[in-house]
Coordinates of C-alpha atoms in Angstrom, one line a residue:
Chain S
M5 CA 114.1 -22.1 71.6
T6 CA 114.9 -18.9 69.8
V7 CA 113.6 -17.6 66.4
P8 CA 116.9 -18.3 64.6
E9 CA 117.0 -21.8 66.0
L10 CA 113.4 -22.4 64.8
I11 CA 114.3 -21.1 61.3
S12 CA 117.4 -23.4 61.2
L13 CA 115.1 -26.4 62.0
L14 CA 113.0 -25.8 58.8
P15 CA 114.3 -27.9 56.0
W16 CA 114.2 -25.9 52.7
W17 CA 112.8 -28.9 50.8
S18 CA 109.9 -29.3 53.2
V19 CA 109.0 -25.6 52.8
L20 CA 109.2 -26.0 49.0
A21 CA 107.1 -29.3 49.1
V22 CA 104.5 -27.8 51.4
A23 CA 104.3 -24.6 49.2
I24 CA 103.7 -26.8 46.1
L25 CA 101.1 -28.8 48.1
G26 CA 99.5 -25.5 49.0
A27 CA 99.2 -24.5 45.4
I28 CA 97.6 -27.9 44.5
L29 CA 95.2 -28.0 47.4
T30 CA 94.2 -24.3 46.9
L31 CA 93.2 -25.3 43.3
D32 CA 91.4 -28.3 44.7
V33 CA 89.1 -26.2 46.9
T34 CA 86.9 -24.9 44.0
S35 CA 89.1 -24.3 41.0
Y36 CA 90.1 -27.8 39.8
A37 CA 88.7 -31.3 40.4
Q38 CA 87.4 -30.7 44.0
T39 CA 88.6 -34.0 45.3
W40 CA 88.2 -32.9 49.0
F41 CA 91.9 -33.5 49.7
S42 CA 91.8 -29.7 50.4
Q43 CA 89.5 -30.2 53.3
P44 CA 91.3 -29.5 56.6
L45 CA 91.8 -33.1 57.8
P46 CA 93.2 -34.7 54.6
A47 CA 95.3 -31.5 53.9
G48 CA 96.8 -31.6 57.5
V49 CA 97.5 -35.4 57.2
L50 CA 99.1 -34.9 53.7
A51 CA 101.3 -32.1 55.0
G52 CA 102.2 -34.3 58.0
V53 CA 103.2 -37.2 55.7
I54 CA 105.4 -34.8 53.7
C55 CA 107.0 -33.3 56.8
G56 CA 107.5 -36.7 58.5
D57 CA 104.8 -36.8 61.2
A58 CA 101.3 -37.5 60.1
T59 CA 100.1 -37.5 63.7
I60 CA 100.9 -33.7 64.0
G61 CA 99.0 -33.0 60.9
F62 CA 96.0 -35.0 62.2
S63 CA 96.1 -33.3 65.6
I64 CA 96.0 -29.8 64.1
A65 CA 93.5 -30.6 61.4
L66 CA 91.0 -32.6 63.4
P67 CA 89.5 -29.7 65.5
V68 CA 89.4 -27.5 62.4
Q69 CA 87.7 -30.2 60.4
L70 CA 85.2 -30.7 63.2
L71 CA 84.4 -27.0 63.0
N72 CA 84.0 -27.1 59.2
I73 CA 82.1 -30.3 58.5
S74 CA 78.8 -28.5 58.3
N75 CA 80.2 -25.5 56.5
L76 CA 78.5 -25.4 53.1
P77 CA 80.5 -23.9 50.2
I78 CA 77.5 -23.1 48.0
G79 CA 77.1 -20.3 45.6
K80 CA 78.4 -16.9 46.5
S81 CA 79.3 -17.8 50.1
C82 CA 82.9 -17.2 50.9
S83 CA 83.5 -19.3 54.0
G84 CA 87.1 -18.5 54.8
E85 CA 90.4 -20.2 53.8
R86 CA 92.1 -22.5 56.2
T87 CA 94.1 -24.9 54.0
S88 CA 97.2 -22.8 53.7
V89 CA 97.4 -21.9 57.4
I90 CA 97.0 -25.6 58.4
L91 CA 99.8 -26.6 56.0
A92 CA 102.1 -24.0 57.4
S93 CA 101.2 -24.9 61.0
V94 CA 102.0 -28.6 60.4
L95 CA 105.3 -27.7 58.8
V96 CA 106.4 -25.4 61.6
L97 CA 105.3 -27.6 64.5
T98 CA 106.9 -30.7 62.9
A99 CA 110.2 -28.9 62.5
S100 CA 110.1 -27.7 66.1
G101 CA 109.8 -31.3 67.4
Y102 CA 106.3 -30.9 68.8
K103 CA 104.7 -33.9 70.5
P104 CA 101.0 -33.8 69.8
P105 CA 98.4 -34.9 72.5
L106 CA 96.8 -38.2 72.0
V107 CA 93.2 -36.9 72.0
L108 CA 91.8 -33.4 72.1
T109 CA 90.6 -33.7 75.7
D110 CA 94.0 -34.8 76.9
G111 CA 94.2 -32.6 79.9
I112 CA 95.8 -29.2 80.5
S113 CA 99.4 -29.5 79.2
E114 CA 101.9 -27.3 77.4
E115 CA 101.4 -29.5 74.2
M116 CA 97.6 -29.0 74.4
A117 CA 98.1 -25.2 75.0
L118 CA 100.4 -24.9 71.9
L119 CA 97.8 -26.8 69.9
G120 CA 95.1 -24.4 71.1
W121 CA 97.4 -21.5 70.3
V122 CA 97.9 -22.8 66.7
I123 CA 94.1 -23.5 66.3
T124 CA 93.5 -19.8 67.3
A125 CA 96.0 -18.8 64.5
V126 CA 94.0 -21.0 62.1
C127 CA 90.8 -19.3 63.1
F128 CA 92.3 -15.8 62.5
G129 CA 93.9 -17.1 59.3
S130 CA 90.6 -18.4 58.0
F131 CA 89.2 -14.8 58.0
F132 CA 92.3 -13.4 56.4
G133 CA 92.2 -16.1 53.7
G134 CA 88.6 -15.4 53.0
W135 CA 89.5 -11.7 52.4
V136 CA 92.2 -12.8 50.0
I137 CA 89.7 -15.0 48.1
K138 CA 87.5 -11.9 47.7
V139 CA 90.4 -10.0 46.2
E140 CA 91.1 -12.9 43.9
R141 CA 87.5 -13.0 42.7
I142 CA 87.8 -9.3 41.8
L143 CA 90.8 -10.1 39.7
H144 CA 88.9 -13.0 38.0
F145 CA 86.0 -10.5 37.3
Q146 CA 88.4 -8.0 35.7
L147 CA 89.9 -10.7 33.5
A148 CA 86.4 -11.8 32.5
V149 CA 85.6 -8.3 31.4
V150 CA 88.7 -8.1 29.3
G151 CA 87.8 -11.5 27.7
I152 CA 84.3 -10.4 26.9
R153 CA 85.6 -7.3 25.2
K154 CA 88.0 -9.3 23.1
L155 CA 85.2 -11.7 22.2
R156 CA 83.2 -8.9 20.8
A157 CA 86.2 -8.1 18.6
G158 CA 86.1 -11.8 17.5
T159 CA 89.1 -13.1 19.5
I160 CA 87.6 -16.3 20.9
S161 CA 90.9 -17.9 22.0
E162 CA 91.3 -15.1 24.6
L163 CA 88.6 -16.7 26.7
D164 CA 90.7 -19.9 26.8
K165 CA 93.7 -17.9 28.0
I166 CA 91.8 -16.1 30.6
Q167 CA 90.7 -19.4 32.3
T168 CA 94.4 -20.5 32.3
R169 CA 95.3 -17.2 33.9
C170 CA 92.6 -17.6 36.6
I171 CA 94.0 -21.1 37.4
A172 CA 97.5 -19.6 37.7
I173 CA 96.3 -16.8 40.0
T174 CA 94.7 -19.3 42.3
A175 CA 97.8 -21.6 42.4
A176 CA 99.9 -18.5 43.2
R177 CA 97.6 -17.6 46.0
G178 CA 98.3 -21.0 47.6
V179 CA 102.0 -20.6 47.4
I180 CA 101.9 -17.0 48.7
L181 CA 99.6 -17.8 51.6
V182 CA 101.6 -20.8 52.7
S183 CA 104.8 -18.8 52.6
F184 CA 103.2 -15.9 54.5
W185 CA 101.8 -18.2 57.2
V186 CA 105.1 -20.0 57.6
A187 CA 106.8 -16.6 58.1
F188 CA 104.0 -15.4 60.5
L189 CA 104.2 -18.5 62.6
V190 CA 108.0 -18.7 62.8
L191 CA 108.7 -15.0 63.4
L192 CA 105.7 -14.0 65.5
W193 CA 103.1 -16.5 66.6
I194 CA 105.2 -19.3 68.0
P195 CA 107.7 -17.0 69.7
M196 CA 104.7 -15.2 71.3
F197 CA 103.6 -18.5 72.8
W198 CA 106.9 -18.9 74.6
K199 CA 106.3 -15.6 76.4
L200 CA 102.7 -16.4 77.6
S201 CA 102.1 -16.6 81.4
P202 CA 101.0 -20.0 82.8
E203 CA 97.4 -18.7 83.3
I204 CA 97.1 -17.7 79.6
T205 CA 98.7 -21.0 78.6
K206 CA 96.0 -22.8 80.6
L207 CA 93.4 -20.8 78.7
F208 CA 94.7 -22.0 75.3
A209 CA 94.9 -25.6 76.5
M210 CA 91.1 -25.4 76.6
V211 CA 90.7 -24.3 73.0
P212 CA 90.9 -27.7 71.4
M213 CA 88.2 -29.0 73.7
L214 CA 86.0 -25.9 72.9
T215 CA 86.5 -26.6 69.1
V216 CA 85.3 -30.2 69.6
A217 CA 82.2 -28.9 71.4
V218 CA 81.4 -26.3 68.8
G219 CA 82.1 -28.7 66.0
I220 CA 79.9 -31.5 67.3
S221 CA 77.2 -29.0 68.0
S222 CA 77.3 -27.8 64.4
I223 CA 77.1 -31.4 63.1
I224 CA 74.1 -32.1 65.3
E225 CA 72.5 -28.9 64.2
L226 CA 72.9 -30.0 60.6
H227 CA 71.5 -33.5 61.0
G228 CA 69.6 -33.6 64.3
R229 CA 66.1 -33.0 63.1
R230 CA 63.1 -35.3 63.4
R231 CA 64.3 -38.8 62.4
G232 CA 67.9 -37.6 62.7
W233 CA 67.8 -37.7 66.5
L234 CA 67.2 -41.5 66.5
L235 CA 70.3 -42.1 64.4
L236 CA 72.3 -39.6 66.4
S237 CA 71.4 -41.2 69.7
A238 CA 71.8 -44.7 68.3
G239 CA 75.3 -43.9 67.0
S240 CA 76.4 -42.2 70.3
V241 CA 75.1 -45.0 72.6
A242 CA 76.4 -47.8 70.4
T243 CA 79.9 -46.1 70.3
V244 CA 80.0 -45.7 74.1
V245 CA 78.8 -49.3 74.7
I246 CA 81.3 -50.7 72.2
L247 CA 84.2 -48.7 73.7
V248 CA 83.3 -49.7 77.2
L249 CA 83.1 -53.4 76.3
V250 CA 86.3 -53.4 74.3
K251 CA 88.6 -51.1 76.3
G252 CA 86.8 -50.3 79.5
L253 CA 86.5 -46.8 80.9
G254 CA 89.6 -46.7 82.9
Chain C
M27 CA 76.0 -34.8 13.6
L28 CA 79.2 -35.3 15.6
K29 CA 80.2 -39.0 15.4
N30 CA 81.0 -40.9 18.5
K31 CA 84.5 -41.4 17.1
T32 CA 85.0 -37.6 17.1
L33 CA 83.7 -37.4 20.7
D34 CA 86.3 -40.1 21.7
I35 CA 89.0 -37.9 20.2
I36 CA 88.1 -34.8 22.1
R37 CA 86.7 -36.5 25.2
K38 CA 89.9 -36.5 27.2
R39 CA 90.3 -32.7 26.6
L40 CA 86.7 -32.1 27.4
F41 CA 87.0 -34.1 30.6
F42 CA 90.2 -32.4 31.9
R43 CA 88.8 -29.0 31.0
S44 CA 85.5 -29.7 32.7
L45 CA 87.4 -30.2 36.0
A46 CA 88.2 -26.5 35.9
L47 CA 84.5 -25.4 35.6
Q48 CA 84.8 -23.1 38.6
A49 CA 88.3 -21.8 38.1
S50 CA 87.1 -18.4 36.8
W51 CA 84.1 -18.1 39.0
T52 CA 82.6 -14.6 39.2
S53 CA 79.6 -13.4 41.2
R54 CA 77.9 -12.0 38.1
R55 CA 78.3 -14.9 35.6
M56 CA 79.2 -17.7 38.0
Q57 CA 80.6 -20.6 35.9
S58 CA 80.0 -19.3 32.4
L59 CA 83.6 -18.8 31.5
G60 CA 84.5 -22.2 32.8
L61 CA 81.7 -23.7 30.7
I62 CA 83.1 -22.1 27.5
Y63 CA 86.6 -23.3 28.5
A64 CA 85.2 -26.9 28.9
L65 CA 83.4 -26.7 25.5
Y66 CA 86.3 -25.2 23.7
P67 CA 87.7 -28.5 22.2
W68 CA 84.3 -29.1 20.6
L69 CA 84.3 -25.5 19.2
E70 CA 87.8 -26.0 17.8
S71 CA 86.8 -29.3 16.1
S72 CA 83.5 -28.0 14.7
N73 CA 83.1 -26.5 11.2
L74 CA 81.5 -23.3 12.5
Q75 CA 82.4 -20.0 10.9
L76 CA 84.0 -17.3 13.1
K77 CA 80.7 -15.4 13.3
E78 CA 78.9 -18.6 14.5
K79 CA 81.7 -19.3 17.0
V80 CA 81.2 -15.8 18.4
I81 CA 77.4 -16.4 18.7
F82 CA 78.2 -19.7 20.4
C83 CA 80.5 -18.0 23.0
R84 CA 78.0 -15.2 23.6
R85 CA 75.2 -17.7 24.2
H86 CA 77.2 -19.5 26.8
L87 CA 78.6 -16.4 28.4
A88 CA 75.2 -15.8 30.0
Y89 CA 74.8 -16.5 33.7
F90 CA 75.4 -20.2 34.4
N91 CA 75.6 -22.2 37.6
T92 CA 75.4 -25.9 38.4
N93 CA 76.9 -28.5 40.7
P94 CA 80.5 -29.3 39.4
Y95 CA 80.2 -33.0 40.1
Y96 CA 77.1 -33.4 37.9
A97 CA 78.1 -30.7 35.4
N98 CA 79.4 -33.3 32.8
F99 CA 75.8 -34.6 32.2
L100 CA 75.1 -31.1 31.1
I101 CA 78.3 -30.5 29.1
G102 CA 77.8 -33.8 27.2
G103 CA 74.2 -32.9 26.5
L104 CA 75.1 -29.4 25.4
I105 CA 77.6 -30.8 22.9
R106 CA 74.9 -33.1 21.5
L107 CA 72.5 -30.1 21.1
E108 CA 75.1 -27.8 19.7
D109 CA 76.1 -30.5 17.2
D110 CA 72.5 -30.8 16.1
S111 CA 72.1 -27.0 16.1
C112 CA 70.4 -27.0 12.7
D113 CA 67.5 -28.9 14.6
N114 CA 67.9 -27.0 17.8
P115 CA 67.6 -23.2 17.9
G116 CA 69.8 -21.2 20.2
Q117 CA 66.8 -20.4 22.5
L118 CA 66.2 -24.2 23.1
I119 CA 69.9 -24.7 23.9
S120 CA 69.8 -21.8 26.4
S121 CA 66.7 -23.0 28.2
Y122 CA 68.1 -26.5 28.3
K123 CA 71.2 -25.3 29.9
E124 CA 69.4 -23.1 32.4
S125 CA 66.8 -25.7 33.5
L126 CA 69.1 -28.7 33.6
G127 CA 71.8 -26.7 35.3
R128 CA 69.4 -25.6 38.0
A129 CA 68.1 -29.1 38.5
L130 CA 71.6 -30.6 38.7
A131 CA 72.7 -27.8 41.1
S132 CA 69.8 -28.6 43.4
L133 CA 70.4 -32.4 43.4
G134 CA 74.2 -32.1 43.6
D135 CA 74.2 -29.5 46.4
Q136 CA 71.9 -31.7 48.5
F137 CA 73.7 -34.9 47.8
F138 CA 77.4 -33.8 47.9
W139 CA 77.4 -30.8 50.3
L140 CA 74.6 -31.7 52.7
G141 CA 74.9 -35.5 52.6
L142 CA 78.0 -37.1 51.3
R143 CA 80.6 -34.5 52.5
P144 CA 79.6 -34.6 56.2
A145 CA 79.3 -38.4 56.0
L146 CA 82.7 -38.9 54.3
L147 CA 84.6 -36.5 56.5
S148 CA 83.0 -37.9 59.7
L149 CA 84.2 -41.3 58.4
S150 CA 87.7 -39.9 57.8
I151 CA 87.8 -38.6 61.4
V152 CA 86.6 -41.9 62.9
A153 CA 89.0 -43.8 60.6
G154 CA 91.9 -41.6 61.7
L155 CA 91.1 -41.9 65.4
C156 CA 90.6 -45.7 65.3
C157 CA 93.3 -46.8 62.7
G158 CA 95.9 -44.0 62.7
P159 CA 96.2 -40.7 60.9
Q160 CA 96.9 -42.1 57.4
A161 CA 93.6 -44.0 57.5
A162 CA 91.9 -40.6 57.4
L163 CA 93.0 -40.3 53.8
L164 CA 91.3 -43.5 52.5
P165 CA 87.7 -42.3 52.4
V166 CA 88.8 -39.1 50.6
L167 CA 90.9 -41.1 48.2
F168 CA 87.9 -43.3 47.4
F169 CA 85.7 -40.2 46.9
A170 CA 88.3 -38.5 44.6
I171 CA 88.5 -41.6 42.3
A172 CA 84.7 -42.2 42.4
Q173 CA 83.8 -38.6 41.4
L174 CA 86.4 -38.6 38.6
I175 CA 84.8 -41.8 37.2
L176 CA 81.4 -40.3 37.6
R177 CA 82.5 -37.1 35.7
W178 CA 84.1 -39.2 32.9
K179 CA 81.1 -41.4 32.4
S180 CA 78.5 -38.6 32.7
L181 CA 80.1 -36.8 29.8
N182 CA 79.1 -39.7 27.5
I183 CA 75.7 -40.3 29.2
G184 CA 74.8 -36.6 28.6
F185 CA 75.9 -36.8 25.0
E186 CA 74.0 -40.0 24.3
L187 CA 70.8 -38.7 26.0
G188 CA 70.7 -35.1 24.8
L189 CA 67.3 -33.7 25.4
D190 CA 66.2 -37.1 26.8
I191 CA 68.2 -36.5 29.9
A192 CA 65.0 -35.3 31.6
D193 CA 63.9 -39.0 31.8
L194 CA 67.1 -39.7 33.7
M195 CA 66.5 -36.8 36.1
A196 CA 63.1 -38.2 36.9
N197 CA 64.6 -41.4 38.3
S198 CA 63.9 -41.7 42.1
V199 CA 67.5 -43.0 42.7
W200 CA 68.7 -39.4 42.9
H201 CA 66.5 -38.5 45.8
K202 CA 67.0 -41.9 47.5
S203 CA 70.8 -41.5 47.4
I204 CA 70.4 -38.0 49.0
G205 CA 68.4 -39.5 51.9
I206 CA 70.8 -42.4 52.4
A207 CA 73.8 -40.1 52.4
K208 CA 72.2 -37.8 55.0
H209 CA 71.3 -40.8 57.2
I210 CA 74.8 -42.1 57.1
A211 CA 76.2 -38.7 58.0
T212 CA 73.8 -38.5 61.0
L213 CA 74.8 -41.9 62.2
L214 CA 78.5 -41.0 61.9
A215 CA 77.9 -37.7 63.8
G216 CA 76.4 -39.8 66.6
I217 CA 79.5 -42.1 66.6
L218 CA 81.7 -38.9 66.8
T219 CA 79.6 -37.6 69.7
G220 CA 80.0 -41.0 71.5
L221 CA 83.8 -40.9 71.0
V222 CA 83.9 -37.4 72.5
V223 CA 81.8 -38.5 75.5
V224 CA 84.2 -41.3 76.2
W225 CA 87.3 -39.0 75.8
V226 CA 85.9 -36.5 78.3
Y227 CA 85.2 -39.3 80.8
Q228 CA 88.6 -41.0 80.3
N229 CA 90.5 -37.7 80.9
S230 CA 88.5 -36.7 84.0
D231 CA 91.4 -37.8 86.2
T232 CA 94.0 -35.5 84.7
T233 CA 91.9 -32.4 84.2
G234 CA 89.0 -32.7 86.5
T235 CA 85.6 -33.7 85.1
L236 CA 84.2 -30.3 85.9
S237 CA 86.8 -28.5 83.8
N238 CA 86.0 -30.6 80.8
V239 CA 82.3 -30.3 81.3
Y240 CA 82.5 -26.5 81.7
V241 CA 84.3 -26.2 78.4
M242 CA 82.0 -28.6 76.6
V243 CA 78.9 -26.8 77.9
T244 CA 80.5 -23.4 76.9
G245 CA 81.1 -24.7 73.4
V246 CA 77.5 -26.0 73.0
I247 CA 75.9 -22.8 74.4
S248 CA 78.1 -20.5 72.4
F249 CA 77.2 -22.4 69.2
V250 CA 73.5 -22.1 70.0
I251 CA 73.8 -18.3 70.7
F252 CA 76.0 -17.4 67.7
K253 CA 75.3 -20.0 65.0
R254 CA 73.4 -17.7 62.7
K255 CA 75.5 -14.6 63.4
M256 CA 79.1 -15.6 62.6
P257 CA 81.3 -18.4 61.1
V258 CA 82.3 -21.2 63.5
E259 CA 85.9 -19.9 63.7
G260 CA 84.4 -16.6 64.9
I261 CA 82.6 -18.4 67.7
V262 CA 85.8 -20.0 68.9
L263 CA 87.6 -16.6 68.9
T264 CA 84.6 -14.9 70.6
M265 CA 84.7 -17.4 73.4
L266 CA 88.3 -16.9 74.3
P267 CA 87.5 -14.4 77.1
V268 CA 85.0 -16.9 78.6
L269 CA 87.7 -19.5 78.5
A270 CA 90.0 -17.0 80.4
V271 CA 87.4 -16.9 83.2
L272 CA 87.0 -20.7 83.2
S273 CA 90.8 -21.2 83.4
Y274 CA 90.7 -19.6 86.9
L275 CA 88.0 -22.0 88.1

């Protein structure tokens, strides 16, 4: 597949719908409501539903969600931004006719390698998005300074307008970042994957499994203290026993 | 005193505005602008003179931080206190805001971020793996509706209790719910671990058990080494050269 072919496969209405979803979910992260639909897993599945294949959304978002379950967005911490790059990845992979692997340890295959390649982009994108959030916070601060100055002059309604402007800036960040990542994936990242050697492809097929291991480790670290070990062990053993009894291990 | 009827009129506006508490978050004043934005409908409907309104805004522009899901207890309480401002001096309102905000932040962060969020998202993952991708949305949908109901109701509770909200905070249910949420999250983490163990075993024919085990062990060791030094995405990127070596084994 060539770049023009990939571009032609992207329906304009899907790009528009995912960009709008990006704006809504970017607001949801901290700015408005915080319903957790902006968490990687629900965001990926929602994008998948919009683009016509929820399984692709689930496959991309699952490892990223595992990595971020124990990520705590408290206070001043700026823990990266992955929602926009996940939405863009789901859109591009769905348009390209990608067939996702059934589980994240589904062997060394080209599908698994492409998933690993996209997860790597999400990891890079998270850092970039975190930097953009910091820039946005500087803008918020500058707006707040203007508002306080106006308040001293007795213009109270200005504070109300500033809040609205901050909401608009955040929504715009969502649209801009989704559009940027769609362009990045279509023009650079996915075409680069087609040129990878088989050895490198094998490397990236291992990335989803690595994310599962890192993610599970972080969850265990969060909960596995003192009494937590009993519940962790009980949950693990019970799951293995139930799956063996229901499906067998073959 | 503001009548309950007046509260009913502005309640919808207060509620929708309170959802944007963190929209103008800044590192210096945290949620203070968001708080004024949320309280603005009350300010508009009050009989305060312009000078008093400016004093009100300056009082609430001071550093303020709380948990967004519990914030409406505080917003309701603040409206009650501001409404009775002839009985409550500004100093009392400020210390009420600070102390209650801190208490709600501590309870909310522990319950929502450390307990409920890991539990709910683990449940989403398990639901998605067992019942199909769309099932992963159900726990999040349930949370979204439940937290909106909590925020709506807590606005009224805060208003009705005013200063007496301290009695509500003393209830042991808050701490018990934190403990229960953490236990559920831990159990679900165990279920996820069990699922991964079965995946790895089931796919040992196609990839070789050793290859799977190498990668899993690499993931665990890398997390232990780098957990305090970089974000988890950084750990994945740092381990790419190690995976390159493993891919030749």
